[in-house]
XYZ file of C-alpha atoms in Angstrom:
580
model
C -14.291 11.957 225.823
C -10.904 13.194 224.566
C -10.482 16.772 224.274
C -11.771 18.138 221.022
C -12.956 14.657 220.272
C -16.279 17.038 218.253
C -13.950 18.985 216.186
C -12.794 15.789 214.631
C -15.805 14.752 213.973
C -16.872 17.702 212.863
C -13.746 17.994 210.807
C -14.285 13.887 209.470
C -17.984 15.029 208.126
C -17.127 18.211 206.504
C -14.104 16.617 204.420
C -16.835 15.627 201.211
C -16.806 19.532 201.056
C -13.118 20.542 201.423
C -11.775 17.451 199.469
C -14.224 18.858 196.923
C -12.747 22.583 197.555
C -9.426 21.268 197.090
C -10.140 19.447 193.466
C -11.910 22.775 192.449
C -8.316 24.127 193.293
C -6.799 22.273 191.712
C -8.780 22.508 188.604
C -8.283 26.059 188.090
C -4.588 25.909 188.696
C -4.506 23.114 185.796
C -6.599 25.258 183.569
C -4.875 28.444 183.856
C -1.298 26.853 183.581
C -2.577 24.118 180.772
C -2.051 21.472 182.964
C -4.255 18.482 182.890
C -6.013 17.677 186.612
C -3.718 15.705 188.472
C -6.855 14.108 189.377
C -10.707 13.731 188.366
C -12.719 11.805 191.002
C -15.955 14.416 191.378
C -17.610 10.961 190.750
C -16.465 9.254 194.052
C -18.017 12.294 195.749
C -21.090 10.678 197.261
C -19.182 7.696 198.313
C -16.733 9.786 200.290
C -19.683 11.146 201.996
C -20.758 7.671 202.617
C -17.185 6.795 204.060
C -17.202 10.002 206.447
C -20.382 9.066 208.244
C -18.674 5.540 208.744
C -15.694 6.845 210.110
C -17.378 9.483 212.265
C -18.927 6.091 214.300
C -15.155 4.706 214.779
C -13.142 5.284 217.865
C -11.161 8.264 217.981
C -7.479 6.213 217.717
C -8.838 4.991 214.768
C -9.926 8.501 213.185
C -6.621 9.554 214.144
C -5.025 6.991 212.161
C -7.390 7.469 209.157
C -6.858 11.427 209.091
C -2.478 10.194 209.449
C -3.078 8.170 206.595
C -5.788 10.969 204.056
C -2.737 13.452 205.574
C -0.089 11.317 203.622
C -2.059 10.127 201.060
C -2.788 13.786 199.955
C 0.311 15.064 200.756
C 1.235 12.742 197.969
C -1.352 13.701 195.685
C -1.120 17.375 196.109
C -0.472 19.162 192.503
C 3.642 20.253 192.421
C 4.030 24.186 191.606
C 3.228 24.794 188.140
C 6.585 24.811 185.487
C 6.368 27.734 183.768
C 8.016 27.973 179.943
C 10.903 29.995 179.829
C 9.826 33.051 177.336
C 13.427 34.208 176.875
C 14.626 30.878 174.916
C 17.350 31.814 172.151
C 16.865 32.240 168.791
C 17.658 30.032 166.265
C 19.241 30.698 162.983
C 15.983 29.903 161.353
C 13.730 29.883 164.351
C 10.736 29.369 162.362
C 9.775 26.387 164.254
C 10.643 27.032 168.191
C 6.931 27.677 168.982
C 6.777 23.951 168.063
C 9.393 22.858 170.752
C 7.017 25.430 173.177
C 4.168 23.157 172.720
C 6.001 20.019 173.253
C 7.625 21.708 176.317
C 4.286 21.885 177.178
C 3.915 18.418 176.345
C 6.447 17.037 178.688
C 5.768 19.462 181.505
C 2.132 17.783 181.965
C 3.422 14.005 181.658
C 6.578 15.273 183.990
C 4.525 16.664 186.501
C 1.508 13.698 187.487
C 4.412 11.861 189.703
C 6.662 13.039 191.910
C 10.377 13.648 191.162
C 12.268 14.056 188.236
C 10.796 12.465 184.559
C 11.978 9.328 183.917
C 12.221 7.679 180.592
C 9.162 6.492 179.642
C 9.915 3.377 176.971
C 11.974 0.838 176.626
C 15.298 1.224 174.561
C 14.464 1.056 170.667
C 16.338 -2.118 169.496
C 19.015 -0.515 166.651
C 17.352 -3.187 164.085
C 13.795 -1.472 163.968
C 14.337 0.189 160.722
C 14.994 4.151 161.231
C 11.788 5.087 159.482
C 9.558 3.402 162.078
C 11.567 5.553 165.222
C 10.858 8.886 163.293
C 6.872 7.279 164.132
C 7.818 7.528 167.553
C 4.899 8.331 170.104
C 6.563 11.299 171.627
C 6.896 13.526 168.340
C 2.548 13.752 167.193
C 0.220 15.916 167.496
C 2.145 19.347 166.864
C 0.988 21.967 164.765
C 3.612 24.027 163.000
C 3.382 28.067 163.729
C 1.036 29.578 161.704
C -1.290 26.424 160.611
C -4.734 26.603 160.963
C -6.947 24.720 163.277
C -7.994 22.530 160.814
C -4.586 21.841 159.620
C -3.197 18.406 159.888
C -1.176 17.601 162.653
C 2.932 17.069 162.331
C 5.422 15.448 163.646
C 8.813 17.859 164.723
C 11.211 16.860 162.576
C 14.703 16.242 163.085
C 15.895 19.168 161.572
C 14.198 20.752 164.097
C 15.586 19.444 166.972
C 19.252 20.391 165.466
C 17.984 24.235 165.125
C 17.061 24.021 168.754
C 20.526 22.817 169.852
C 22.368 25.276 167.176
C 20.125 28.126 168.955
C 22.039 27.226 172.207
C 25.162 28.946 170.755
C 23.750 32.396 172.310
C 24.814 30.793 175.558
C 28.970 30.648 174.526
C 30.782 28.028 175.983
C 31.826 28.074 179.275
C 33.419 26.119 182.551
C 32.367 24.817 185.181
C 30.285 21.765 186.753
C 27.208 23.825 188.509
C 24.916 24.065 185.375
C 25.723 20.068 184.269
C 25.082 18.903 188.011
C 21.704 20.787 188.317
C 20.447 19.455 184.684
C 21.323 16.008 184.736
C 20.108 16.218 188.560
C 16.238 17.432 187.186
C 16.912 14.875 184.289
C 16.921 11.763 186.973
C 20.952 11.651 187.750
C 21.155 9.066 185.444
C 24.892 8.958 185.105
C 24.583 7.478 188.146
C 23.440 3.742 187.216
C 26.389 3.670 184.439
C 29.542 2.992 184.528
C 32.696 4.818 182.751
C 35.715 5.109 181.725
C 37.062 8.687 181.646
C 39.626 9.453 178.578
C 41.457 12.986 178.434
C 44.370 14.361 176.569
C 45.626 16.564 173.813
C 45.390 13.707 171.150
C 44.626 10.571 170.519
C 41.375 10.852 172.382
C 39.233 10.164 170.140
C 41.181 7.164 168.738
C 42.069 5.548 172.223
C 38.344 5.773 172.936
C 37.011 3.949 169.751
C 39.610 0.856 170.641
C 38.777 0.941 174.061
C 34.740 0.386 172.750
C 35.692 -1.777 170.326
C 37.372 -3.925 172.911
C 34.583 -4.477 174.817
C 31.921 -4.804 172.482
C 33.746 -7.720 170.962
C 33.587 -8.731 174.745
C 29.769 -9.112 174.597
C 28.933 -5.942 176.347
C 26.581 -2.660 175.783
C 29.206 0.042 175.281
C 27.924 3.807 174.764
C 30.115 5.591 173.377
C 30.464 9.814 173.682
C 33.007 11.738 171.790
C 32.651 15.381 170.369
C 33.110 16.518 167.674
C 31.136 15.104 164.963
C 32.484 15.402 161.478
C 29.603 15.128 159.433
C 26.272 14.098 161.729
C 25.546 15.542 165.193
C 24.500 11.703 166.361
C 28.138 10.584 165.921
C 28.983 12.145 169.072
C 26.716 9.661 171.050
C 26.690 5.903 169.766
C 25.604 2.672 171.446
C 27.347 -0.418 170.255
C 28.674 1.939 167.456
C 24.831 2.737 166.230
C 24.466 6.061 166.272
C 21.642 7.477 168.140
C 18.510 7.679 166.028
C 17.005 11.071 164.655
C 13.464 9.933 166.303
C 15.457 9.528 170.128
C 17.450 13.507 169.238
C 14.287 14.749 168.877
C 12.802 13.255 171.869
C 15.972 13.762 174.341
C 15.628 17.541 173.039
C 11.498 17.546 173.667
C 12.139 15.740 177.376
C 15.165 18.332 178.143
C 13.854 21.710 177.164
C 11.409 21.941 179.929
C 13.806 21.605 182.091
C 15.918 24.051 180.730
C 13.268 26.572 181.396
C 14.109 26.725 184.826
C 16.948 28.081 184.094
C 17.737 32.183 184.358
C 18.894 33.133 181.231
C 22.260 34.303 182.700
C 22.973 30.814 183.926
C 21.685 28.697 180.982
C 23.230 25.508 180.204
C 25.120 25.356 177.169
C 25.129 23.718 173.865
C 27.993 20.940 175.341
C 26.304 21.029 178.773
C 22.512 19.876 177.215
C 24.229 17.264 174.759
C 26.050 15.875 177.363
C 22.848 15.311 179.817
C 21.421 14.399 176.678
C 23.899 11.701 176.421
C 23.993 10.263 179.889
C 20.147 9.762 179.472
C 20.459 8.534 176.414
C 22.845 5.674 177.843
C 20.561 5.242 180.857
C 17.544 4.458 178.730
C 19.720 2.065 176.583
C 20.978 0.410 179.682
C 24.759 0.813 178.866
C 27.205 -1.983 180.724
C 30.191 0.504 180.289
C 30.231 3.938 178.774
C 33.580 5.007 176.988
C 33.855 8.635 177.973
C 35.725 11.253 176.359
C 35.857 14.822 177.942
C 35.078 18.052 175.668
C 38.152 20.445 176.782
C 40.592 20.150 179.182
C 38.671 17.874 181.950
C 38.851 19.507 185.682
C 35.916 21.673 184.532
C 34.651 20.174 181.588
C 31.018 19.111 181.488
C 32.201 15.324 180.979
C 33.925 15.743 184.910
C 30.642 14.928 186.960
C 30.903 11.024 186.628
C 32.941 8.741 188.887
C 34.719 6.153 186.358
C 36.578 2.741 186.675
C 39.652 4.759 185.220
C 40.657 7.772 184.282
C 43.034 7.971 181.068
C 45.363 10.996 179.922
C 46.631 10.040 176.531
C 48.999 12.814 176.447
C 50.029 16.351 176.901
C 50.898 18.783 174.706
C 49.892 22.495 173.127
C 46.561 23.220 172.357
C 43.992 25.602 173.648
C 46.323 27.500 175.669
C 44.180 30.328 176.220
C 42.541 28.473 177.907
C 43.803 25.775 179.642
C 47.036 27.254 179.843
C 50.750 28.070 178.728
C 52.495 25.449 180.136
C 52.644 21.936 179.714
C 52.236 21.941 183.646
C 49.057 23.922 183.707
C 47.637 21.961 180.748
C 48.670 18.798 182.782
C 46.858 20.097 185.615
C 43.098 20.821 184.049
C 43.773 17.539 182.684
C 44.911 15.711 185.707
C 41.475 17.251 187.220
C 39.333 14.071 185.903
C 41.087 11.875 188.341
C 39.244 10.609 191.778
C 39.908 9.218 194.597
C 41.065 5.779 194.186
C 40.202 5.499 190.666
C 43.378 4.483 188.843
C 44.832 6.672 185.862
C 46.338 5.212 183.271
C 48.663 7.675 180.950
C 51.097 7.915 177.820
C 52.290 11.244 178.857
C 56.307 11.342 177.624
C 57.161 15.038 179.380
C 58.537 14.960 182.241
C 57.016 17.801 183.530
C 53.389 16.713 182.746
C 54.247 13.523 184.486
C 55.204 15.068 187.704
C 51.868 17.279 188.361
C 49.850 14.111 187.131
C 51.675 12.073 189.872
C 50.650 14.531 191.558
C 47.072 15.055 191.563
C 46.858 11.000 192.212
C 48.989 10.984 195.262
C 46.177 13.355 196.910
C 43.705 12.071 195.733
C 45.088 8.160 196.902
C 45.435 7.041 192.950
C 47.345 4.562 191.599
C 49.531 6.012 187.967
C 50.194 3.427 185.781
C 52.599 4.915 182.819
C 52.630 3.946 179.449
C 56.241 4.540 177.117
C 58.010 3.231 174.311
C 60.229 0.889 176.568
C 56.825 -0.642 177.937
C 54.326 -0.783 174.761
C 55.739 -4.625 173.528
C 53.953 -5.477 177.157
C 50.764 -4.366 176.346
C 50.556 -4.438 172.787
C 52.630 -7.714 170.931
C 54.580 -6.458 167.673
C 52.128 -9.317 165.611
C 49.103 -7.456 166.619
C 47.589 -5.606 163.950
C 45.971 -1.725 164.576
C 43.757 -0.673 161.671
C 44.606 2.813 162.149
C 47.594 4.267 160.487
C 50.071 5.683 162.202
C 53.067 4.674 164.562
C 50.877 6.900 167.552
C 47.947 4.839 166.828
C 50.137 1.851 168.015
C 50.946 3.915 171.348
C 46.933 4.420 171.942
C 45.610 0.922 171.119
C 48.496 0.045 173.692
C 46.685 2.261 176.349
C 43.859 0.749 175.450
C 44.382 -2.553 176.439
C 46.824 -1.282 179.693
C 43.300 0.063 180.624
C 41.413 -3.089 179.624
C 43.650 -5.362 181.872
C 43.708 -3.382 184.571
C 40.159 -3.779 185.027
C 40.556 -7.465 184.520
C 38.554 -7.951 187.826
C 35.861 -6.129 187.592
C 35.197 -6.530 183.558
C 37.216 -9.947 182.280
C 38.386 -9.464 178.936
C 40.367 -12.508 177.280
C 43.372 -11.820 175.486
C 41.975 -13.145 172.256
C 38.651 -11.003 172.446
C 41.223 -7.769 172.964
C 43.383 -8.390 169.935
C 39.751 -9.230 167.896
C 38.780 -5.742 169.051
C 41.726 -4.024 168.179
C 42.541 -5.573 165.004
C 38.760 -4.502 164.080
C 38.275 -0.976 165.215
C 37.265 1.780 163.010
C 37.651 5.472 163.275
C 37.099 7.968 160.646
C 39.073 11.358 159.751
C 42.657 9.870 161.277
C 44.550 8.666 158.652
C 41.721 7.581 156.985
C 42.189 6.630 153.351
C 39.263 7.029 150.484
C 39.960 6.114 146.770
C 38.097 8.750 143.964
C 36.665 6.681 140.780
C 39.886 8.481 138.804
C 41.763 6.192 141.263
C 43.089 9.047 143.008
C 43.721 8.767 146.939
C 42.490 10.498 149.567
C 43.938 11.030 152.507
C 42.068 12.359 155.455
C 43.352 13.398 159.074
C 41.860 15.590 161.513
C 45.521 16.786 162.997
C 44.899 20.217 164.541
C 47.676 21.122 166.577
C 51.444 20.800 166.399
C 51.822 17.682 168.170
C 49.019 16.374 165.712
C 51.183 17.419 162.685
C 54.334 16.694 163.848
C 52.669 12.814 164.169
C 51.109 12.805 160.911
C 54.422 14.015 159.101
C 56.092 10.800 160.564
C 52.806 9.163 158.967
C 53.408 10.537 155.937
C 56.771 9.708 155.268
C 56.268 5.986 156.448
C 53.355 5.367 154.068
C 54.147 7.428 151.002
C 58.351 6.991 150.941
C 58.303 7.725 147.283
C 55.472 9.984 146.930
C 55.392 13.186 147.394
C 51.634 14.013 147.724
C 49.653 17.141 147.316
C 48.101 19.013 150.226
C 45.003 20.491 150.939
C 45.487 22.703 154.381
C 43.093 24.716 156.825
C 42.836 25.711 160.417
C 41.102 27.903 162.804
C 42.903 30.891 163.985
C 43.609 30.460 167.287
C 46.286 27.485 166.233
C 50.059 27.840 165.879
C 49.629 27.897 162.308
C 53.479 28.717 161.522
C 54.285 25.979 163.234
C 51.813 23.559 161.915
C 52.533 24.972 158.248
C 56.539 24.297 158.867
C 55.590 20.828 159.866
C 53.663 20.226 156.807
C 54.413 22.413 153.820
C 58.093 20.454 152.974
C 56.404 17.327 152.749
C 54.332 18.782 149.481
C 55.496 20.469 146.043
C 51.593 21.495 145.834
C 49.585 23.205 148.465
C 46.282 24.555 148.310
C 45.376 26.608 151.454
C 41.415 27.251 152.119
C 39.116 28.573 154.399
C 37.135 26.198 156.615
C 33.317 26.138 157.366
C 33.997 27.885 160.958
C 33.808 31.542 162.131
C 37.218 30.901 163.428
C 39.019 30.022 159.970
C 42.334 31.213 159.599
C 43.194 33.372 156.176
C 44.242 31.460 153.438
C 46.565 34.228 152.569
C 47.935 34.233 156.018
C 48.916 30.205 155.914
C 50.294 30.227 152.145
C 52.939 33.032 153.486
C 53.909 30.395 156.299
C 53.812 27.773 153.412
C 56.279 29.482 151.515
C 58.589 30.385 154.390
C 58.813 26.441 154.891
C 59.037 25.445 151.553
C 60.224 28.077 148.870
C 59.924 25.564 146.020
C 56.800 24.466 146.140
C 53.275 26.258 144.322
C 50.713 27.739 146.899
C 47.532 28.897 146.179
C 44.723 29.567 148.153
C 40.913 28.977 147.316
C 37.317 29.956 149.162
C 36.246 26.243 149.555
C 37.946 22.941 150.126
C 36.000 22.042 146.607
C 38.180 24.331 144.983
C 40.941 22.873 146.110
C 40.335 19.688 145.322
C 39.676 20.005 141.907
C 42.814 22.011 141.488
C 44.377 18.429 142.705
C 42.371 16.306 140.728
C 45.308 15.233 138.562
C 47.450 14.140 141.775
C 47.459 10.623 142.827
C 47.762 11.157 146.402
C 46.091 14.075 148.738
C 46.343 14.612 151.866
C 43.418 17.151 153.875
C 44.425 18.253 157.197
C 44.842 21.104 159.650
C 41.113 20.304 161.296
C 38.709 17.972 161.642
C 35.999 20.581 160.773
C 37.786 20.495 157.355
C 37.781 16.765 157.177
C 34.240 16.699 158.228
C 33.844 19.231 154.928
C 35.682 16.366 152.890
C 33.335 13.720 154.008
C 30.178 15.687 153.306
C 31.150 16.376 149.669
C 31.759 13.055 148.937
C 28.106 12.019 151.056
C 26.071 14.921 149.874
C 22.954 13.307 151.021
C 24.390 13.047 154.407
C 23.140 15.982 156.446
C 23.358 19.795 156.011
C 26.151 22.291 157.261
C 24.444 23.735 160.037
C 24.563 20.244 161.423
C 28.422 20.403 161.191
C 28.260 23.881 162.311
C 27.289 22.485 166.058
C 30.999 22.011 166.139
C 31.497 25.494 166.957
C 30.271 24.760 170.318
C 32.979 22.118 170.686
């Protein structure tokens, strides 16, 4: 008889008893942590008894095997430690309804925790047809109570309202760099950036606008595009689109439900922030959709921006210029260089980048990295982009990025074919609100909307101006955050206009009216300046103009579009901005 032959079988007949231990275990673990049982099966109790007297009469090799196999099986089976709700979460501007997100953390931490792993998405995509008040139904968002209902009370779905306080109470958290806290989320989310593929798009301008062509383009080729760009100008689901759909209020609030337990892991001192979550939010979003191609844009700068933990097809740099120097840098080479830091190894980078300085430390970053530069000028553009070709956006520049766009689109000929005539279609029909964008008032009075924020920004919508309105002078409705070179931007502007209103915008960071009407009148002595509280002000000091042009941020524009869509969402939803 093999040595301690007995023990086994002494050990095969008293399993019934410890299995039975074990499930009590795990019963008061579930109860005190409000966990379901990972398991109920008190009812198979006799019959295990029934299968331990049958395998105390096998051969020992064979109880060995058995016991190898009940080892793995409840290895498998055993209950993961228990996730405990973070207490500390922020609090929201009106945080009357976090306890509700607590309960659906709750929620998700029972469903998350019967398999192994990370949660995966549990449901198919929602097809964009299925009318939007059928996703608000959506499985996911029942059976809450709101703080301070009865018992009794009827149950509720969270709202998406909601889900937006939950994401504006992630401002305590600042915004900061670094890839550590994006890598660990979307890692406990399922790393599902890593089924999709991308095309990474950086730059001082033109962002924005070189991404919607490059969707456009292939969409009109028959694939799912996602699209990700930040920031919104009226509705937080702007900044993550499928196929140009917007992602529905039901799916927010369900992405926000899945997320927040994980963010509970988190110590407070290293909690993810608002552009960190959305982004996760985004890649899962895309995941669940199953995106062909994801269009890409990064938040600030891109060698530490949250955007900078995918691998793409191609990295794009639109340009370089002066903006958020305080924190990407002074120079056009140190700007070029957080930029440059989207690029990987032997991913080609396409770029429009004119200064030669930029130029050089983006060559480069690709020459360590073994990646191929392909540079897009004036001398070049006829290549890429025929003169008969029409771009819907105005704007000599927008020319420049719809010729990146499809420099980027052929280059990737061989692994996603394009024809020619699907590329034009796409060009000739892409859309892209708050650049350029032109709206017509009742009064037939125009409107003319662009989101130019910087100096290089200005400088191209000044050209802009003069091409489209030769023989009108229009009026102008200016604002800006503080932290701009507003002397600059205001010299750029201010001659083109004999009427300027100057006015705060809906941000924390607004420059003073007062202090951009002195600019104003520096650059243009002749012309009236006045400043007002609101951009509604403003405009109805204007009404009587035929042509108005609102710039100095897209915050502003955003501000524009609301007004004229009051019924669109509220301004704490454009006040996620502030979180880039």
């Amino acid at each position: 008889m093999p040595r301690h032959a007995d023990r086994d079988d002494r050990v095969c007949a008293k399993r019934p008893r410890l299995e039975r231990r074990a499930l009590d275990r795990v019963r008061r673990h579930d109860t005190a942590s409000g966990h379901l049982p990972a398991r109920r099966a008190t009812k198979h109790l006799p019959q295990r008894r029934h299968d331990a007297a049958r395998r105390a009469t096998l051969p020992a090799q064979s109880r060995q095997q058995g016991r190898a196999t009940l080892r793995l099986l409840r290895d498998s089976r055993a209950p993961p430690a228990p996730l405990r709700v973070q207490q500390h979460l922020p609090r929201v501007v009106r945080g009357k309804r976090l306890a509700l997100f607590r309960h659906l953390a709750r929620r998700q931490a029972r469903r998350t925790h019967r398999t192994e792993g990370p949660p995966v998405p549990r449901r198919e995509p929602v097809p964009s047809r299925i009318p939007e008040q059928t996703q608000r139904a959506a499985p996911a968002l029942q059976g809450l109570h709101r703080r301070g209902a009865p018992a009794h009370a009827p149950e509720a779905a969270v709202t998406y309202g909601d889900a937006i306080e939950f994401l504006y109470g992630l401002r305590l958290f600042g915004a900061k760099f670094g890839l550590e806290n994006t890598l660990r989320l979307a890692a406990q989310a399922g790393n599902p950036h890593r089924s999709l593929r991308f095309i990474h798009v950086a730059g001082t301008n033109g962002k924005g606008s070189t991404c919607a062509m490059l969707e456009s383009i292939y969409r009109h080729g028959g694939l799912r595009v996602g699209l990700f760009t930040s920031p919104h100008l009226v509705s937080f689901r702007e900044r993550i689109q499928v196929n140009r759909q917007p992602v529905p209020e039901a799916d927010v609030v369900r992405l926000v439900a899945e997320l927040q337990p994980l963010l509970a892991r988190f110590p407070r001192d290293q909690h993810p922030t608002f552009f960190e979550v959305i982004t996760v939010m985004a890649l899962r979003y895309f995941a669940e959709q199953r995106c062909e191609l994801v269009i890409w844009e990064t938040g600030l700068g891109g060698r530490l921006d949250a955007t900078n933990i995918v691998t793409p097809l191609a990295s794009v740099i639109t340009n370089i210029g002066f903006d958020h120097q305080q924190w990407l840098g002074t120079t056009l080479a140190a700007i070029a260089a957080e930029k440059a830091g989207i690029i990987k190894t032997g991913v080609p980078v396409h770029t429009a980048a004119a200064d030669a300085e930029a130029l050089a430390v983006i060559h480069s970053h690709a020459v360590r990295l073994n990646a191929v530069v392909h540079v897009l000028s004036e001398a070049n553009l006829g290549r890429c982009l025929p003169e008969h070709w029409i771009v819907p956006l105005a704007g000599a520049h927008q020319r420049m990025n719809a010729a990146l766009a499809v420099a980027v689109v052929k280059s990737l000929g061989t692994i996603i074919p394009i024809p020619a005539e699907t590329t034009r279609r796409g060009v000739e029909s892409v859309h892209w609100p708050g650049r350029l964008q032109t709206l017509t008032a009742r009064s037939g009075q125009k409107l003319l909307l662009d989101g130019a924020h910087n100096t290089p920004g200005c400088e191209a919508l000044a050209r802009a101006i003069c091409d489209l309105s030769a023989d009108t002078r229009p009026a102008l409705v200016l604002g800006m955050l503080e932290d701009k070179d507003s002397g600059t931007m205001c010299a750029q502007l201010a001659p083109l206009s004999q009427r300027i209103g100057l006015v705060r915008v809906a941000s924390a960071r607004t420059a003073a009216p007062d202090a951009l009407a002195a600019h104003c009148r520096l650059a243009n002595s002749t012309a009236e300046v006045k400043c007002f509280d609101s951009v509604r002000q403003a405009l109805l000091w204007l009404e009587a103009e035929p042509l108005v042009v609102v710039t100095g941020s897209l915050y502003l524009v955003g501000e524009v579009l609301a007004l004229l869509n009051p019924d669109g969402t509220s301004a704490d939803e454009r006040g996620l901005n502030e979180w880039r």
